């Protein structure tokens, strides 16, 4: 279980100190103390990880909606406005392909606005002494709201292959095929996959993004060329492996292997003659 927010949330920004929370079933609801009057002890602020949260904030006349992953945490988003309401749902209750990996701002469309009003209505619906059946109904409604918002968001941003895994697989195979072209970069990769750069980076939530992956492929190819033909000029190695020049290749070797290309070649020459 992961603590989300308590009656006085230490993990949230100062302006989040006026928040309260309630738990029904496996879902946690966060709202203003003036609206959400029920807290249920420490367990009210805990939810199974990983989780996804639908967070609505308002600052004056400006309303914002975000979907937030447990990998990012809620604290940065809770500070975006003084009027906050949120639904926190364990990912196990959501379709795997719709779960996000970071903080995703939502378009202020009709569904976002409706979900904002429904979330506020949920805050007023949580009352002391409610029955287990009421908890189950509230949980089902909260999960349905988050599912619908995620489904609409992914439908709006999906312009190429349907599944993020499909895009990642295509990206890996395209990079493997094209990385030796010095003109090949993330922009070209995005065009070939028929997605925007932003959408492409969203499909790579891991530390290894598309630009880093291209560099890793080029580095692997350069190292192989050096091992196979120690007499090959480093300028030729750089061109054949897709680097823009020897200096760029050298920087990649030093950053990732801790040696220059020349030192790498010397090391393997010694191994070969030993």
CSV table of C-alpha atoms in Angstrom, one decimal:
chain,number,residue,atom,x,y,z
A,1,UNK,CA,0.0,0.0,0.0
A,2,UNK,CA,1.2,3.5,-0.8
A,3,UNK,CA,0.2,6.6,1.2
A,4,UNK,CA,-1.4,9.2,-1.1
A,5,UNK,CA,-2.5,12.0,1.2
A,6,UNK,CA,-3.5,12.3,4.8
A,7,UNK,CA,-5.8,14.7,6.6
A,8,UNK,CA,-2.8,17.1,6.5
A,9,UNK,CA,-0.8,15.8,3.5
A,10,UNK,CA,2.9,16.2,4.3
A,11,UNK,CA,3.7,15.0,0.8
A,12,UNK,CA,1.6,17.7,-0.9
A,13,UNK,CA,2.5,21.4,-1.4
A,14,UNK,CA,1.5,23.8,1.3
A,15,UNK,CA,-1.6,24.8,-0.5
A,16,UNK,CA,-2.7,21.1,-0.3
A,17,UNK,CA,-3.0,21.3,3.5
A,18,UNK,CA,-6.7,22.0,3.2
A,19,UNK,CA,-7.4,18.6,1.5
A,20,UNK,CA,-9.1,15.6,3.0
A,21,UNK,CA,-9.5,12.1,1.7
A,22,UNK,CA,-11.8,9.1,2.0
A,23,UNK,CA,-11.5,5.5,0.9
A,24,UNK,CA,-14.2,3.4,-0.5
A,25,UNK,CA,-13.3,-0.1,-1.6
A,26,UNK,CA,-9.9,0.1,-3.4
A,27,UNK,CA,-10.4,3.7,-4.5
A,28,UNK,CA,-9.2,6.9,-2.7
A,29,UNK,CA,-11.0,10.2,-3.2
A,30,UNK,CA,-9.3,13.5,-2.5
A,31,UNK,CA,-11.1,16.8,-2.1
A,32,UNK,CA,-11.4,20.0,-0.1
A,33,UNK,CA,-12.1,19.7,3.6
A,34,UNK,CA,-15.0,22.0,3.1
A,35,UNK,CA,-16.6,19.5,0.7
A,36,UNK,CA,-15.2,16.1,1.6
A,37,UNK,CA,-16.0,16.0,5.3
A,38,UNK,CA,-15.2,12.4,6.0
A,39,UNK,CA,-11.7,11.0,6.7
A,40,UNK,CA,-11.3,7.4,8.0
A,41,UNK,CA,-7.9,7.4,9.7
A,42,UNK,CA,-4.5,6.7,8.2
A,43,UNK,CA,-5.8,4.0,5.9
A,44,UNK,CA,-7.9,6.6,4.0
A,45,UNK,CA,-4.8,7.9,2.4
A,46,UNK,CA,-3.5,4.6,1.2
A,47,UNK,CA,-4.0,2.8,-2.1
A,48,UNK,CA,-2.4,-0.2,-3.8
A,49,UNK,CA,0.5,0.6,-6.1
A,50,UNK,CA,0.9,1.1,-9.0
A,51,UNK,CA,-2.0,3.6,-9.3
A,52,UNK,CA,-3.4,6.2,-11.6
A,53,UNK,CA,-5.1,9.4,-10.5
A,54,UNK,CA,-7.5,11.7,-12.3
A,55,UNK,CA,-6.8,15.1,-10.8
A,56,UNK,CA,-8.9,18.3,-11.4
A,57,UNK,CA,-7.7,21.7,-10.1
A,58,UNK,CA,-9.0,25.2,-10.4
A,59,UNK,CA,-7.2,28.5,-10.0
A,60,UNK,CA,-9.6,31.4,-10.3
A,61,UNK,CA,-11.5,30.9,-13.5
A,62,UNK,CA,-8.9,28.4,-14.9
A,63,UNK,CA,-9.6,24.7,-14.6
A,64,UNK,CA,-7.1,22.0,-15.4
A,65,UNK,CA,-7.3,18.2,-15.6
A,66,UNK,CA,-4.5,15.7,-15.4
A,67,UNK,CA,-4.0,12.0,-15.4
A,68,UNK,CA,-1.1,11.1,-13.0
A,69,UNK,CA,0.9,7.9,-12.6
A,70,UNK,CA,2.2,6.7,-9.3
A,71,UNK,CA,5.7,6.8,-10.9
A,72,UNK,CA,5.4,10.6,-10.9
A,73,UNK,CA,3.4,11.1,-7.7
A,74,UNK,CA,0.6,13.5,-6.9
A,75,UNK,CA,2.4,16.3,-5.0
A,76,UNK,CA,3.4,18.4,-8.1
A,77,UNK,CA,-0.1,18.3,-9.5
A,78,UNK,CA,-1.9,19.0,-6.2
A,79,UNK,CA,-0.1,22.3,-6.2
A,80,UNK,CA,-1.5,23.5,-9.5
A,81,UNK,CA,-4.6,25.0,-7.9
A,82,UNK,CA,-6.3,25.9,-4.7
A,83,UNK,CA,-9.5,23.9,-5.5
A,84,UNK,CA,-8.5,20.2,-5.9
A,85,UNK,CA,-10.5,17.1,-6.4
A,86,UNK,CA,-9.1,13.7,-7.4
A,87,UNK,CA,-9.9,10.0,-7.9
A,88,UNK,CA,-7.0,7.6,-7.2
A,89,UNK,CA,-7.5,4.1,-8.7
A,90,UNK,CA,-5.2,1.0,-8.5
A,91,UNK,CA,-4.0,0.2,-12.0
A,92,UNK,CA,-5.2,-3.4,-11.5
A,93,UNK,CA,-8.7,-2.0,-12.0
A,94,UNK,CA,-7.9,-0.3,-15.3
A,95,UNK,CA,-7.3,-1.6,-18.8
A,96,UNK,CA,-3.5,-2.1,-19.0
A,97,UNK,CA,-3.1,-0.4,-22.4
A,98,UNK,CA,-4.7,2.8,-21.1
A,99,UNK,CA,-2.6,3.3,-18.0
A,100,UNK,CA,-0.2,6.3,-18.3
A,101,UNK,CA,3.4,6.5,-17.1
A,102,UNK,CA,3.7,10.1,-16.0
A,103,UNK,CA,1.7,13.3,-15.7
A,104,UNK,CA,-0.6,13.8,-18.7
A,105,UNK,CA,-2.5,17.0,-19.2
A,106,UNK,CA,-6.0,16.5,-20.6
A,107,UNK,CA,-7.7,18.5,-23.2
A,108,UNK,CA,-10.6,20.5,-21.7
A,109,UNK,CA,-13.2,18.6,-23.7
A,110,UNK,CA,-16.7,17.7,-22.7
A,111,UNK,CA,-15.7,14.4,-21.0
A,112,UNK,CA,-13.1,16.2,-18.9
A,113,UNK,CA,-15.6,18.8,-17.8
A,114,UNK,CA,-18.2,16.1,-17.0
A,115,UNK,CA,-15.7,14.1,-15.1
A,116,UNK,CA,-14.8,17.2,-13.1
A,117,UNK,CA,-18.4,17.7,-12.0
A,118,UNK,CA,-18.9,14.0,-11.3
A,119,UNK,CA,-15.7,13.9,-9.1
A,120,UNK,CA,-17.0,16.9,-7.1
A,121,UNK,CA,-20.4,15.2,-6.8
A,122,UNK,CA,-18.6,12.1,-5.4
A,123,UNK,CA,-17.0,14.3,-2.7
A,124,UNK,CA,-20.4,15.3,-1.5
A,125,UNK,CA,-21.8,11.8,-1.7
A,126,UNK,CA,-19.3,10.3,0.8
A,127,UNK,CA,-21.0,10.6,4.1
A,128,UNK,CA,-20.4,9.0,7.6
A,129,UNK,CA,-22.1,5.7,8.3
A,130,UNK,CA,-22.5,4.7,4.6
A,131,UNK,CA,-23.2,1.0,3.9
A,132,UNK,CA,-20.8,-1.5,2.2
A,133,UNK,CA,-23.2,-1.5,-0.7
A,134,UNK,CA,-22.8,2.3,-1.0
A,135,UNK,CA,-19.0,1.9,-0.9
A,136,UNK,CA,-19.2,-0.7,-3.8
A,137,UNK,CA,-21.4,1.6,-5.9
A,138,UNK,CA,-19.1,4.6,-5.3
A,139,UNK,CA,-16.0,2.5,-6.2
A,140,UNK,CA,-17.6,1.3,-9.4
A,141,UNK,CA,-18.6,4.8,-10.4
A,142,UNK,CA,-15.2,6.3,-9.7
A,143,UNK,CA,-13.4,3.5,-11.7
A,144,UNK,CA,-15.8,4.1,-14.6
A,145,UNK,CA,-15.0,7.8,-14.6
A,146,UNK,CA,-11.3,7.2,-14.8
A,147,UNK,CA,-11.6,4.5,-17.4
A,148,UNK,CA,-13.7,6.7,-19.7
A,149,UNK,CA,-11.3,9.6,-19.4
A,150,UNK,CA,-8.3,7.4,-20.2
A,151,UNK,CA,-10.1,5.8,-23.1
A,152,UNK,CA,-10.9,9.2,-24.6
A,153,UNK,CA,-7.4,10.5,-24.1
A,154,UNK,CA,-5.8,7.5,-25.8
A,155,UNK,CA,-8.3,7.6,-28.7
A,156,UNK,CA,-7.5,11.3,-29.2
A,157,UNK,CA,-3.7,10.8,-29.2
A,158,UNK,CA,-3.5,7.5,-31.2
A,159,UNK,CA,-2.7,8.3,-34.8
A,160,UNK,CA,-0.7,5.3,-35.7
A,161,UNK,CA,-0.6,1.7,-34.4
A,162,UNK,CA,-3.2,1.2,-31.7
A,163,UNK,CA,-1.0,-0.2,-29.0
A,164,UNK,CA,2.0,1.5,-27.4
A,165,UNK,CA,3.8,-1.8,-27.5
A,166,UNK,CA,3.3,-1.9,-31.3
A,167,UNK,CA,4.9,1.6,-31.6
A,168,UNK,CA,7.8,0.6,-29.4
A,169,UNK,CA,8.4,-2.6,-31.4
A,170,UNK,CA,8.2,-0.8,-34.7
A,171,UNK,CA,10.6,1.9,-33.3
A,172,UNK,CA,13.1,-0.7,-32.2
A,173,UNK,CA,13.0,-2.5,-35.6
A,174,UNK,CA,13.2,0.8,-37.5
A,175,UNK,CA,16.2,2.0,-35.5
A,176,UNK,CA,17.9,-1.3,-36.0
A,177,UNK,CA,17.5,-0.9,-39.7
A,178,UNK,CA,18.2,2.8,-40.1
A,179,UNK,CA,20.6,3.9,-37.4
A,180,UNK,CA,23.6,3.7,-39.7
A,181,UNK,CA,22.3,6.6,-41.7
A,182,UNK,CA,23.8,9.8,-40.2
A,183,UNK,CA,20.7,11.8,-41.2
A,184,UNK,CA,18.4,9.4,-39.3
A,185,UNK,CA,17.1,11.0,-36.0
A,186,UNK,CA,14.0,11.1,-33.8
A,187,UNK,CA,12.1,13.4,-36.2
A,188,UNK,CA,12.6,10.9,-39.0
A,189,UNK,CA,11.6,8.0,-36.8
A,190,UNK,CA,8.4,9.8,-35.8
A,191,UNK,CA,7.5,10.5,-39.4
A,192,UNK,CA,8.0,6.8,-40.4
A,193,UNK,CA,5.8,5.7,-37.5
A,194,UNK,CA,3.2,8.4,-38.3
A,195,UNK,CA,3.2,9.8,-34.8
A,196,UNK,CA,4.4,13.2,-33.4
A,197,UNK,CA,7.7,13.4,-31.5
A,198,UNK,CA,5.7,14.0,-28.4
A,199,UNK,CA,3.6,10.9,-28.9
A,200,UNK,CA,6.7,8.9,-29.7
A,201,UNK,CA,8.4,9.9,-26.4
A,202,UNK,CA,5.2,9.0,-24.5
A,203,UNK,CA,5.6,5.5,-25.8
A,204,UNK,CA,9.0,5.2,-24.2
A,205,UNK,CA,8.4,5.7,-20.5
A,206,UNK,CA,11.6,3.9,-19.6
A,207,UNK,CA,14.9,5.8,-19.1
A,208,UNK,CA,15.9,4.7,-22.6
A,209,UNK,CA,14.2,7.1,-24.9
A,210,UNK,CA,14.2,6.9,-28.7
A,211,UNK,CA,17.2,9.3,-29.1
A,212,UNK,CA,19.2,7.3,-26.5
A,213,UNK,CA,18.2,4.1,-28.3
A,214,UNK,CA,19.6,5.4,-31.6
A,215,UNK,CA,22.9,6.3,-30.0
A,216,UNK,CA,23.1,2.9,-28.3
A,217,UNK,CA,22.6,1.1,-31.7
A,218,UNK,CA,25.3,3.3,-33.3
A,219,UNK,CA,27.7,2.7,-30.4
A,220,UNK,CA,27.1,-1.1,-30.7
A,221,UNK,CA,27.8,-1.0,-34.5
A,222,UNK,CA,30.9,1.1,-34.1
A,223,UNK,CA,32.3,-1.2,-31.4
A,224,UNK,CA,31.7,-4.2,-33.7
A,225,UNK,CA,33.4,-2.5,-36.7
A,226,UNK,CA,36.4,-1.7,-34.5
A,227,UNK,CA,36.6,-5.3,-33.3
A,228,UNK,CA,36.2,-6.8,-36.7
A,229,UNK,CA,38.7,-4.5,-38.5
A,230,UNK,CA,41.2,-2.8,-36.2
A,231,UNK,CA,42.9,-1.1,-39.2
A,232,UNK,CA,39.7,0.7,-40.2
A,233,UNK,CA,40.1,4.5,-39.7
A,234,UNK,CA,38.0,5.9,-36.9
A,235,UNK,CA,36.5,8.4,-39.4
A,236,UNK,CA,35.2,5.5,-41.4
A,237,UNK,CA,33.9,3.8,-38.3
A,238,UNK,CA,31.9,6.9,-37.4
A,239,UNK,CA,30.4,7.2,-40.9
A,240,UNK,CA,29.5,3.5,-41.2
A,241,UNK,CA,27.9,3.4,-37.8
A,242,UNK,CA,25.8,6.5,-38.3
A,243,UNK,CA,27.6,9.1,-36.1
A,244,UNK,CA,27.9,12.6,-37.5
A,245,UNK,CA,31.7,12.5,-36.9
A,246,UNK,CA,34.5,11.2,-34.9
A,247,UNK,CA,34.0,13.7,-32.1
A,248,UNK,CA,30.3,12.6,-31.6
A,249,UNK,CA,31.4,9.0,-31.6
A,250,UNK,CA,34.1,9.6,-29.1
A,251,UNK,CA,31.7,11.4,-26.8
A,252,UNK,CA,29.3,8.4,-26.9
A,253,UNK,CA,32.2,5.9,-26.2
A,254,UNK,CA,33.4,7.9,-23.2
A,255,UNK,CA,29.9,8.5,-21.8
A,256,UNK,CA,28.8,4.9,-22.1
A,257,UNK,CA,31.9,2.7,-22.1
A,258,UNK,CA,34.4,5.0,-20.2
A,259,UNK,CA,37.0,4.8,-22.9
A,260,UNK,CA,37.7,6.5,-26.2
A,261,UNK,CA,37.3,4.6,-29.5
A,262,UNK,CA,41.1,4.5,-29.8
A,263,UNK,CA,41.5,3.0,-26.3
A,264,UNK,CA,38.7,0.5,-27.1
A,265,UNK,CA,40.6,-0.6,-30.2
A,266,UNK,CA,43.9,-0.8,-28.3
A,267,UNK,CA,42.3,-2.9,-25.6
A,268,UNK,CA,40.9,-5.4,-28.1
A,269,UNK,CA,44.2,-5.5,-30.0
A,270,UNK,CA,45.9,-6.6,-26.7
A,271,UNK,CA,43.3,-9.3,-26.2
A,272,UNK,CA,43.7,-10.5,-29.7
A,273,UNK,CA,47.5,-10.9,-29.5
A,274,UNK,CA,47.5,-12.2,-25.9
